[in-house]
């Protein structure tokens, strides 16, 4: 059972929203006592996902949550956009694949940096990515 | 518009990134740096990222681009001051920062640039000497 202890919602519409969002994620991670390395991994993953959301989904909403499971605390981030959706998720998750001009490591890289990674996408409706980084994960 | 300042010091260009960059700032820096290399004929570019709390794939690509573009224009690039947590994250993310040299701090970065440029200059002189004796 994952309990939500604290929750914050931020909407991301333009590039300039990204840095304040990253700072908010950092604040939450610091608050639960996450180590610097884990903080850096979480914020980097968040940065990749929020960029994808802006670039492919035209912006959207992010949810930052402090969650607890048993004795462990963690941060859950949800990225929701109402963009065109991803046609082939397994292809999008492959290292080196990009439908744009980027390096194609955003999604698979973000997945490697966190403990739990979930992606759901419906064509024409949008994409939701949810990640969890445990404090001691 | 906001811009990251580029300082010129002899044959080198110095950039200290003091704030977390959003994408546009990073692409501007890339363009400005290449322009500056062209305008000043700089032989080395030193980028201090000690104040950056994260380097994601985009920023990594920009650093790589700066390195490759400068190289084409006969300048070496060295990235200095990366925080350990950033290095750990970069590798796990899958970025290798190809095309740029790295050094622990500004001092070591400057040394590296100097040795590389001196070595290149010597090669050119040697080639010229050989051409002269033929």
PDB file of C-alpha atoms in Angstrom:
ATOM      1  CA  UNK A   1       0.000   0.000   0.000  1.00  0.00           C
ATOM      2  CA  UNK A   2       1.308   3.358  -1.022  1.00  0.00           C
ATOM      3  CA  UNK A   3       0.105   6.278   1.055  1.00  0.00           C
ATOM      4  CA  UNK A   4       0.195   9.822  -0.273  1.00  0.00           C
ATOM      5  CA  UNK A   5       1.495  12.173   2.402  1.00  0.00           C
ATOM      6  CA  UNK A   6       1.776  15.389   0.473  1.00  0.00           C
ATOM      7  CA  UNK A   7       0.763  16.532  -2.969  1.00  0.00           C
ATOM      8  CA  UNK A   8       1.485  19.405  -5.314  1.00  0.00           C
ATOM      9  CA  UNK A   9       0.293  20.108  -8.847  1.00  0.00           C
ATOM     10  CA  UNK A  10       2.156  22.249 -11.344  1.00  0.00           C
ATOM     11  CA  UNK A  11       1.204  22.965 -14.895  1.00  0.00           C
ATOM     12  CA  UNK A  12       3.956  23.095 -17.506  1.00  0.00           C
ATOM     13  CA  UNK A  13       3.246  25.190 -20.553  1.00  0.00           C
ATOM     14  CA  UNK A  14       6.567  26.637 -21.595  1.00  0.00           C
ATOM     15  CA  UNK A  15      10.284  25.978 -21.317  1.00  0.00           C
ATOM     16  CA  UNK A  16      10.663  28.510 -18.530  1.00  0.00           C
ATOM     17  CA  UNK A  17       8.348  26.409 -16.318  1.00  0.00           C
ATOM     18  CA  UNK A  18      10.869  23.570 -16.299  1.00  0.00           C
ATOM     19  CA  UNK A  19      13.460  25.050 -13.920  1.00  0.00           C
ATOM     20  CA  UNK A  20      10.890  26.011 -11.218  1.00  0.00           C
ATOM     21  CA  UNK A  21       9.412  22.513 -11.535  1.00  0.00           C
ATOM     22  CA  UNK A  22      12.836  20.901 -11.089  1.00  0.00           C
ATOM     23  CA  UNK A  23      13.418  23.120  -8.050  1.00  0.00           C
ATOM     24  CA  UNK A  24      10.092  22.061  -6.536  1.00  0.00           C
ATOM     25  CA  UNK A  25      10.981  18.388  -7.036  1.00  0.00           C
ATOM     26  CA  UNK A  26      14.304  19.052  -5.337  1.00  0.00           C
ATOM     27  CA  UNK A  27      12.586  20.735  -2.378  1.00  0.00           C
ATOM     28  CA  UNK A  28      10.409  17.674  -1.851  1.00  0.00           C
ATOM     29  CA  UNK A  29      13.338  15.285  -2.210  1.00  0.00           C
ATOM     30  CA  UNK A  30      15.378  17.277   0.306  1.00  0.00           C
ATOM     31  CA  UNK A  31      12.421  17.373   2.700  1.00  0.00           C
ATOM     32  CA  UNK A  32      12.239  13.575   2.914  1.00  0.00           C
ATOM     33  CA  UNK A  33      16.023  13.322   3.303  1.00  0.00           C
ATOM     34  CA  UNK A  34      16.869  11.758  -0.040  1.00  0.00           C
ATOM     35  CA  UNK A  35      20.597  11.435  -0.730  1.00  0.00           C
ATOM     36  CA  UNK A  36      22.212  13.831  -3.180  1.00  0.00           C
ATOM     37  CA  UNK A  37      22.839  11.114  -5.757  1.00  0.00           C
ATOM     38  CA  UNK A  38      19.211   9.941  -5.656  1.00  0.00           C
ATOM     39  CA  UNK A  39      17.993  13.527  -5.792  1.00  0.00           C
ATOM     40  CA  UNK A  40      20.124  14.141  -8.864  1.00  0.00           C
ATOM     41  CA  UNK A  41      18.830  10.986 -10.541  1.00  0.00           C
ATOM     42  CA  UNK A  42      15.225  11.884  -9.791  1.00  0.00           C
ATOM     43  CA  UNK A  43      15.561  15.467 -11.000  1.00  0.00           C
ATOM     44  CA  UNK A  44      17.369  14.372 -14.155  1.00  0.00           C
ATOM     45  CA  UNK A  45      14.629  11.831 -14.929  1.00  0.00           C
ATOM     46  CA  UNK A  46      12.024  14.518 -14.233  1.00  0.00           C
ATOM     47  CA  UNK A  47      13.807  16.878 -16.574  1.00  0.00           C
ATOM     48  CA  UNK A  48      13.772  14.318 -19.402  1.00  0.00           C
ATOM     49  CA  UNK A  49      10.077  13.560 -18.945  1.00  0.00           C
ATOM     50  CA  UNK A  50       8.974  17.149 -18.618  1.00  0.00           C
ATOM     51  CA  UNK A  51      10.858  18.003 -21.809  1.00  0.00           C
ATOM     52  CA  UNK A  52       9.129  15.160 -23.649  1.00  0.00           C
ATOM     53  CA  UNK A  53       5.810  16.418 -22.367  1.00  0.00           C
ATOM     54  CA  UNK A  54       6.523  19.906 -23.710  1.00  0.00           C
ATOM     55  CA  UNK A  55       8.005  18.769 -26.993  1.00  0.00           C
ATOM     56  CA  UNK A  56       5.612  16.021 -27.973  1.00  0.00           C
ATOM     57  CA  UNK A  57       2.552  16.661 -25.826  1.00  0.00           C
ATOM     58  CA  UNK A  58       2.428  20.450 -26.015  1.00  0.00           C
ATOM     59  CA  UNK A  59       2.751  20.792 -22.246  1.00  0.00           C
ATOM     60  CA  UNK A  60       0.576  19.375 -19.519  1.00  0.00           C
ATOM     61  CA  UNK A  61       0.233  18.852 -15.807  1.00  0.00           C
ATOM     62  CA  UNK A  62       2.730  17.436 -13.335  1.00  0.00           C
ATOM     63  CA  UNK A  63       1.916  16.018  -9.929  1.00  0.00           C
ATOM     64  CA  UNK A  64       4.554  15.808  -7.218  1.00  0.00           C
ATOM     65  CA  UNK A  65       3.735  13.503  -4.301  1.00  0.00           C
ATOM     66  CA  UNK A  66       5.489  12.368  -1.182  1.00  0.00           C
ATOM     67  CA  UNK A  67       4.478   8.743  -0.690  1.00  0.00           C
ATOM     68  CA  UNK A  68       5.191   6.097   1.894  1.00  0.00           C
ATOM     69  CA  UNK A  69       5.177   2.338   1.724  1.00  0.00           C
ATOM     70  CA  UNK A  70       5.978   0.504   4.921  1.00  0.00           C
ATOM     71  CA  UNK A  71       9.045   2.233   6.322  1.00  0.00           C
ATOM     72  CA  UNK A  72      10.182   3.716   3.072  1.00  0.00           C
ATOM     73  CA  UNK A  73       9.402   7.215   1.867  1.00  0.00           C
ATOM     74  CA  UNK A  74       9.667   8.327  -1.697  1.00  0.00           C
ATOM     75  CA  UNK A  75       8.670  10.803  -4.341  1.00  0.00           C
ATOM     76  CA  UNK A  76       6.155  10.023  -7.058  1.00  0.00           C
ATOM     77  CA  UNK A  77       5.977  12.237 -10.111  1.00  0.00           C
ATOM     78  CA  UNK A  78       3.196  12.062 -12.658  1.00  0.00           C
ATOM     79  CA  UNK A  79       3.367  13.737 -16.070  1.00  0.00           C
ATOM     80  CA  UNK A  80       0.081  14.039 -17.944  1.00  0.00           C
ATOM     81  CA  UNK A  81      -0.327  15.531 -21.380  1.00  0.00           C
ATOM     82  CA  UNK A  82      -3.154  15.675 -23.866  1.00  0.00           C
ATOM     83  CA  UNK A  83      -0.891  15.345 -26.869  1.00  0.00           C
ATOM     84  CA  UNK A  84      -1.145  12.975 -29.839  1.00  0.00           C
ATOM     85  CA  UNK A  85      -0.052   9.943 -27.782  1.00  0.00           C
ATOM     86  CA  UNK A  86       2.703   7.441 -28.541  1.00  0.00           C
ATOM     87  CA  UNK A  87       2.037   4.935 -31.311  1.00  0.00           C
ATOM     88  CA  UNK A  88       4.517   2.287 -30.260  1.00  0.00           C
ATOM     89  CA  UNK A  89       5.561   2.498 -26.606  1.00  0.00           C
ATOM     90  CA  UNK A  90       8.047  -0.365 -26.756  1.00  0.00           C
ATOM     91  CA  UNK A  91       9.801   1.397 -29.637  1.00  0.00           C
ATOM     92  CA  UNK A  92       9.779   4.728 -27.749  1.00  0.00           C
ATOM     93  CA  UNK A  93      11.355   2.965 -24.757  1.00  0.00           C
ATOM     94  CA  UNK A  94      14.247   1.672 -26.867  1.00  0.00           C
ATOM     95  CA  UNK A  95      17.676   3.257 -26.423  1.00  0.00           C
ATOM     96  CA  UNK A  96      18.643   5.416 -29.363  1.00  0.00           C
ATOM     97  CA  UNK A  97      15.197   5.686 -30.885  1.00  0.00           C
ATOM     98  CA  UNK A  98      13.813   9.158 -31.393  1.00  0.00           C
ATOM     99  CA  UNK A  99      10.970  10.443 -33.513  1.00  0.00           C
ATOM    100  CA  UNK A 100      12.542  13.882 -33.185  1.00  0.00           C
ATOM    101  CA  UNK A 101      16.128  14.987 -33.552  1.00  0.00           C
ATOM    102  CA  UNK A 102      17.246  14.159 -30.025  1.00  0.00           C
ATOM    103  CA  UNK A 103      19.538  11.392 -28.828  1.00  0.00           C
ATOM    104  CA  UNK A 104      16.688   9.034 -28.016  1.00  0.00           C
ATOM    105  CA  UNK A 105      17.797   8.313 -24.476  1.00  0.00           C
ATOM    106  CA  UNK A 106      15.179  10.406 -22.665  1.00  0.00           C
ATOM    107  CA  UNK A 107      12.564   7.757 -21.911  1.00  0.00           C
ATOM    108  CA  UNK A 108      14.797   4.680 -21.437  1.00  0.00           C
ATOM    109  CA  UNK A 109      17.350   6.828 -19.564  1.00  0.00           C
ATOM    110  CA  UNK A 110      14.693   8.206 -17.221  1.00  0.00           C
ATOM    111  CA  UNK A 111      13.503   4.666 -16.546  1.00  0.00           C
ATOM    112  CA  UNK A 112      17.011   3.589 -15.532  1.00  0.00           C
ATOM    113  CA  UNK A 113      17.284   6.470 -13.066  1.00  0.00           C
ATOM    114  CA  UNK A 114      14.183   5.671 -11.006  1.00  0.00           C
ATOM    115  CA  UNK A 115      12.771   2.686  -9.082  1.00  0.00           C
ATOM    116  CA  UNK A 116       9.354   2.458 -10.682  1.00  0.00           C
ATOM    117  CA  UNK A 117       8.336   3.608 -14.115  1.00  0.00           C
ATOM    118  CA  UNK A 118       4.931   3.399 -15.718  1.00  0.00           C
ATOM    119  CA  UNK A 119       3.805   4.775 -19.056  1.00  0.00           C
ATOM    120  CA  UNK A 120       0.329   4.767 -20.568  1.00  0.00           C
ATOM    121  CA  UNK A 121      -0.605   6.326 -23.840  1.00  0.00           C
ATOM    122  CA  UNK A 122      -3.718   6.485 -25.958  1.00  0.00           C
ATOM    123  CA  UNK A 123      -3.506   7.755 -29.523  1.00  0.00           C
ATOM    124  CA  UNK A 124      -5.308  11.044 -29.864  1.00  0.00           C
ATOM    125  CA  UNK A 125      -5.820  11.390 -26.121  1.00  0.00           C
ATOM    126  CA  UNK A 126      -2.452  11.795 -24.528  1.00  0.00           C
ATOM    127  CA  UNK A 127       0.285  10.215 -22.474  1.00  0.00           C
ATOM    128  CA  UNK A 128       0.730   9.713 -18.738  1.00  0.00           C
ATOM    129  CA  UNK A 129       4.088   8.799 -17.255  1.00  0.00           C
ATOM    130  CA  UNK A 130       4.451   8.014 -13.585  1.00  0.00           C
ATOM    131  CA  UNK A 131       7.756   7.473 -11.773  1.00  0.00           C
ATOM    132  CA  UNK A 132       8.758   6.691  -8.195  1.00  0.00           C
ATOM    133  CA  UNK A 133      12.109   7.182  -6.555  1.00  0.00           C
ATOM    134  CA  UNK A 134      12.393   5.763  -3.058  1.00  0.00           C
ATOM    135  CA  UNK A 135      14.450   7.637  -0.522  1.00  0.00           C
ATOM    136  CA  UNK A 136      16.794   4.687  -0.129  1.00  0.00           C
ATOM    137  CA  UNK A 137      16.187   3.191  -3.542  1.00  0.00           C
TER     138      UNK A 137
ATOM    139  CA  UNK B   1      16.973  38.275 -23.158  1.00  0.00           C
ATOM    140  CA  UNK B   2      19.051  36.337 -20.676  1.00  0.00           C
ATOM    141  CA  UNK B   3      22.446  35.143 -21.859  1.00  0.00           C
ATOM    142  CA  UNK B   4      25.354  33.253 -20.404  1.00  0.00           C
ATOM    143  CA  UNK B   5      28.442  35.498 -20.513  1.00  0.00           C
ATOM    144  CA  UNK B   6      31.524  34.338 -22.401  1.00  0.00           C
ATOM    145  CA  UNK B   7      34.866  35.719 -21.242  1.00  0.00           C
ATOM    146  CA  UNK B   8      37.929  35.905 -23.421  1.00  0.00           C
ATOM    147  CA  UNK B   9      41.330  35.237 -21.904  1.00  0.00           C
ATOM    148  CA  UNK B  10      44.170  35.172 -24.431  1.00  0.00           C
ATOM    149  CA  UNK B  11      43.660  32.184 -26.700  1.00  0.00           C
ATOM    150  CA  UNK B  12      40.833  30.845 -24.556  1.00  0.00           C
ATOM    151  CA  UNK B  13      37.145  31.431 -24.039  1.00  0.00           C
ATOM    152  CA  UNK B  14      35.785  30.886 -20.543  1.00  0.00           C
ATOM    153  CA  UNK B  15      32.197  30.143 -19.636  1.00  0.00           C
ATOM    154  CA  UNK B  16      30.925  29.659 -16.117  1.00  0.00           C
ATOM    155  CA  UNK B  17      27.382  28.394 -15.985  1.00  0.00           C
ATOM    156  CA  UNK B  18      26.003  29.699 -12.700  1.00  0.00           C
ATOM    157  CA  UNK B  19      22.317  28.931 -13.105  1.00  0.00           C
ATOM    158  CA  UNK B  20      20.279  25.919 -14.122  1.00  0.00           C
ATOM    159  CA  UNK B  21      19.593  26.380 -17.785  1.00  0.00           C
ATOM    160  CA  UNK B  22      16.363  26.010 -19.609  1.00  0.00           C
ATOM    161  CA  UNK B  23      16.702  24.718 -23.150  1.00  0.00           C
ATOM    162  CA  UNK B  24      16.665  28.017 -25.003  1.00  0.00           C
ATOM    163  CA  UNK B  25      19.485  29.427 -22.872  1.00  0.00           C
ATOM    164  CA  UNK B  26      21.563  26.344 -23.625  1.00  0.00           C
ATOM    165  CA  UNK B  27      21.016  26.537 -27.392  1.00  0.00           C
ATOM    166  CA  UNK B  28      21.854  30.255 -27.301  1.00  0.00           C
ATOM    167  CA  UNK B  29      25.073  29.488 -25.472  1.00  0.00           C
ATOM    168  CA  UNK B  30      25.973  26.935 -28.142  1.00  0.00           C
ATOM    169  CA  UNK B  31      25.406  29.463 -30.936  1.00  0.00           C
ATOM    170  CA  UNK B  32      27.176  32.299 -29.091  1.00  0.00           C
ATOM    171  CA  UNK B  33      30.210  30.162 -28.343  1.00  0.00           C
ATOM    172  CA  UNK B  34      30.675  29.026 -31.925  1.00  0.00           C
ATOM    173  CA  UNK B  35      30.341  32.641 -33.088  1.00  0.00           C
ATOM    174  CA  UNK B  36      32.916  33.740 -30.526  1.00  0.00           C
ATOM    175  CA  UNK B  37      35.374  31.022 -31.559  1.00  0.00           C
ATOM    176  CA  UNK B  38      35.051  32.248 -35.109  1.00  0.00           C
ATOM    177  CA  UNK B  39      35.351  35.939 -34.232  1.00  0.00           C
ATOM    178  CA  UNK B  40      38.260  35.671 -31.810  1.00  0.00           C
ATOM    179  CA  UNK B  41      40.133  32.742 -33.328  1.00  0.00           C
ATOM    180  CA  UNK B  42      40.162  31.142 -29.880  1.00  0.00           C
ATOM    181  CA  UNK B  43      42.034  27.830 -29.619  1.00  0.00           C
ATOM    182  CA  UNK B  44      40.348  26.566 -26.482  1.00  0.00           C
ATOM    183  CA  UNK B  45      36.964  26.694 -24.794  1.00  0.00           C
ATOM    184  CA  UNK B  46      36.602  26.026 -21.076  1.00  0.00           C
ATOM    185  CA  UNK B  47      33.142  25.440 -19.639  1.00  0.00           C
ATOM    186  CA  UNK B  48      32.734  25.343 -15.875  1.00  0.00           C
ATOM    187  CA  UNK B  49      29.627  23.380 -14.846  1.00  0.00           C
ATOM    188  CA  UNK B  50      30.380  23.148 -11.125  1.00  0.00           C
ATOM    189  CA  UNK B  51      27.194  25.058 -10.307  1.00  0.00           C
ATOM    190  CA  UNK B  52      24.957  22.793 -12.395  1.00  0.00           C
ATOM    191  CA  UNK B  53      22.904  20.449 -10.225  1.00  0.00           C
ATOM    192  CA  UNK B  54      21.885  18.277 -13.168  1.00  0.00           C
ATOM    193  CA  UNK B  55      22.996  17.560 -16.726  1.00  0.00           C
ATOM    194  CA  UNK B  56      20.243  15.848 -18.681  1.00  0.00           C
ATOM    195  CA  UNK B  57      20.353  14.430 -22.204  1.00  0.00           C
ATOM    196  CA  UNK B  58      19.630  17.813 -23.747  1.00  0.00           C
ATOM    197  CA  UNK B  59      22.383  19.628 -21.864  1.00  0.00           C
ATOM    198  CA  UNK B  60      24.701  16.702 -22.592  1.00  0.00           C
ATOM    199  CA  UNK B  61      23.958  17.019 -26.281  1.00  0.00           C
ATOM    200  CA  UNK B  62      24.626  20.758 -26.185  1.00  0.00           C
ATOM    201  CA  UNK B  63      28.014  20.192 -24.509  1.00  0.00           C
ATOM    202  CA  UNK B  64      28.845  17.551 -27.115  1.00  0.00           C
ATOM    203  CA  UNK B  65      27.775  19.885 -29.923  1.00  0.00           C
ATOM    204  CA  UNK B  66      29.929  22.700 -28.586  1.00  0.00           C
ATOM    205  CA  UNK B  67      32.872  20.287 -28.514  1.00  0.00           C
ATOM    206  CA  UNK B  68      32.343  19.042 -32.071  1.00  0.00           C
ATOM    207  CA  UNK B  69      31.661  22.464 -33.560  1.00  0.00           C
ATOM    208  CA  UNK B  70      34.671  24.025 -31.856  1.00  0.00           C
ATOM    209  CA  UNK B  71      36.827  21.126 -33.016  1.00  0.00           C
ATOM    210  CA  UNK B  72      35.887  21.799 -36.629  1.00  0.00           C
ATOM    211  CA  UNK B  73      36.916  25.389 -36.042  1.00  0.00           C
ATOM    212  CA  UNK B  74      40.270  24.316 -34.602  1.00  0.00           C
ATOM    213  CA  UNK B  75      39.473  24.831 -30.916  1.00  0.00           C
ATOM    214  CA  UNK B  76      39.521  22.271 -28.116  1.00  0.00           C
ATOM    215  CA  UNK B  77      36.753  22.146 -25.513  1.00  0.00           C
ATOM    216  CA  UNK B  78      37.122  21.121 -21.898  1.00  0.00           C
ATOM    217  CA  UNK B  79      34.258  20.759 -19.432  1.00  0.00           C
ATOM    218  CA  UNK B  80      35.322  21.183 -15.816  1.00  0.00           C
ATOM    219  CA  UNK B  81      33.921  20.896 -12.315  1.00  0.00           C
ATOM    220  CA  UNK B  82      31.254  18.263 -12.806  1.00  0.00           C
ATOM    221  CA  UNK B  83      29.717  17.241  -9.488  1.00  0.00           C
ATOM    222  CA  UNK B  84      30.096  13.533  -8.605  1.00  0.00           C
ATOM    223  CA  UNK B  85      26.331  12.995  -8.391  1.00  0.00           C
ATOM    224  CA  UNK B  86      25.975  14.478 -11.871  1.00  0.00           C
ATOM    225  CA  UNK B  87      28.662  12.152 -13.258  1.00  0.00           C
ATOM    226  CA  UNK B  88      26.966   9.096 -11.724  1.00  0.00           C
ATOM    227  CA  UNK B  89      23.612  10.143 -13.155  1.00  0.00           C
ATOM    228  CA  UNK B  90      25.004  10.885 -16.629  1.00  0.00           C
ATOM    229  CA  UNK B  91      26.464   7.426 -17.014  1.00  0.00           C
ATOM    230  CA  UNK B  92      23.302   5.726 -15.789  1.00  0.00           C
ATOM    231  CA  UNK B  93      21.279   7.877 -18.149  1.00  0.00           C
ATOM    232  CA  UNK B  94      23.471   6.607 -20.984  1.00  0.00           C
ATOM    233  CA  UNK B  95      25.399   9.731 -21.921  1.00  0.00           C
ATOM    234  CA  UNK B  96      29.124   9.591 -22.527  1.00  0.00           C
ATOM    235  CA  UNK B  97      29.902  13.218 -23.391  1.00  0.00           C
ATOM    236  CA  UNK B  98      31.838  12.324 -26.515  1.00  0.00           C
ATOM    237  CA  UNK B  99      33.869  15.025 -28.207  1.00  0.00           C
ATOM    238  CA  UNK B 100      34.700  17.032 -25.118  1.00  0.00           C
ATOM    239  CA  UNK B 101      37.601  16.740 -22.732  1.00  0.00           C
ATOM    240  CA  UNK B 102      36.863  16.851 -19.044  1.00  0.00           C
ATOM    241  CA  UNK B 103      38.923  17.974 -16.077  1.00  0.00           C
ATOM    242  CA  UNK B 104      38.366  18.113 -12.349  1.00  0.00           C
ATOM    243  CA  UNK B 105      38.592  21.877 -11.950  1.00  0.00           C
ATOM    244  CA  UNK B 106      39.334  25.109 -13.802  1.00  0.00           C
ATOM    245  CA  UNK B 107      43.064  24.939 -13.080  1.00  0.00           C
ATOM    246  CA  UNK B 108      43.441  21.403 -14.435  1.00  0.00           C
ATOM    247  CA  UNK B 109      41.208  22.297 -17.368  1.00  0.00           C
ATOM    248  CA  UNK B 110      43.433  25.224 -18.341  1.00  0.00           C
ATOM    249  CA  UNK B 111      46.523  23.013 -18.101  1.00  0.00           C
ATOM    250  CA  UNK B 112      44.884  20.434 -20.334  1.00  0.00           C
ATOM    251  CA  UNK B 113      43.955  23.020 -22.945  1.00  0.00           C
ATOM    252  CA  UNK B 114      47.483  24.490 -22.925  1.00  0.00           C
ATOM    253  CA  UNK B 115      49.191  21.123 -23.367  1.00  0.00           C
ATOM    254  CA  UNK B 116      46.861  20.077 -26.153  1.00  0.00           C
ATOM    255  CA  UNK B 117      47.292  23.308 -28.055  1.00  0.00           C
ATOM    256  CA  UNK B 118      51.083  23.314 -27.601  1.00  0.00           C
ATOM    257  CA  UNK B 119      51.217  19.726 -28.836  1.00  0.00           C
ATOM    258  CA  UNK B 120      49.214  20.632 -31.926  1.00  0.00           C
ATOM    259  CA  UNK B 121      51.392  23.643 -32.661  1.00  0.00           C
ATOM    260  CA  UNK B 122      54.540  21.539 -32.399  1.00  0.00           C
ATOM    261  CA  UNK B 123      53.147  19.029 -34.863  1.00  0.00           C
ATOM    262  CA  UNK B 124      52.477  21.814 -37.326  1.00  0.00           C
ATOM    263  CA  UNK B 125      56.011  23.181 -36.930  1.00  0.00           C
ATOM    264  CA  UNK B 126      57.470  19.703 -37.429  1.00  0.00           C
ATOM    265  CA  UNK B 127      55.413  19.209 -40.552  1.00  0.00           C
ATOM    266  CA  UNK B 128      56.572  22.560 -41.865  1.00  0.00           C
ATOM    267  CA  UNK B 129      60.201  21.660 -41.115  1.00  0.00           C
ATOM    268  CA  UNK B 130      59.869  18.369 -42.960  1.00  0.00           C
ATOM    269  CA  UNK B 131      58.290  20.117 -45.891  1.00  0.00           C
ATOM    270  CA  UNK B 132      61.166  22.632 -45.884  1.00  0.00           C
ATOM    271  CA  UNK B 133      63.963  19.997 -46.073  1.00  0.00           C
ATOM    272  CA  UNK B 134      62.478  18.128 -48.975  1.00  0.00           C
TER     273      UNK B 134
END
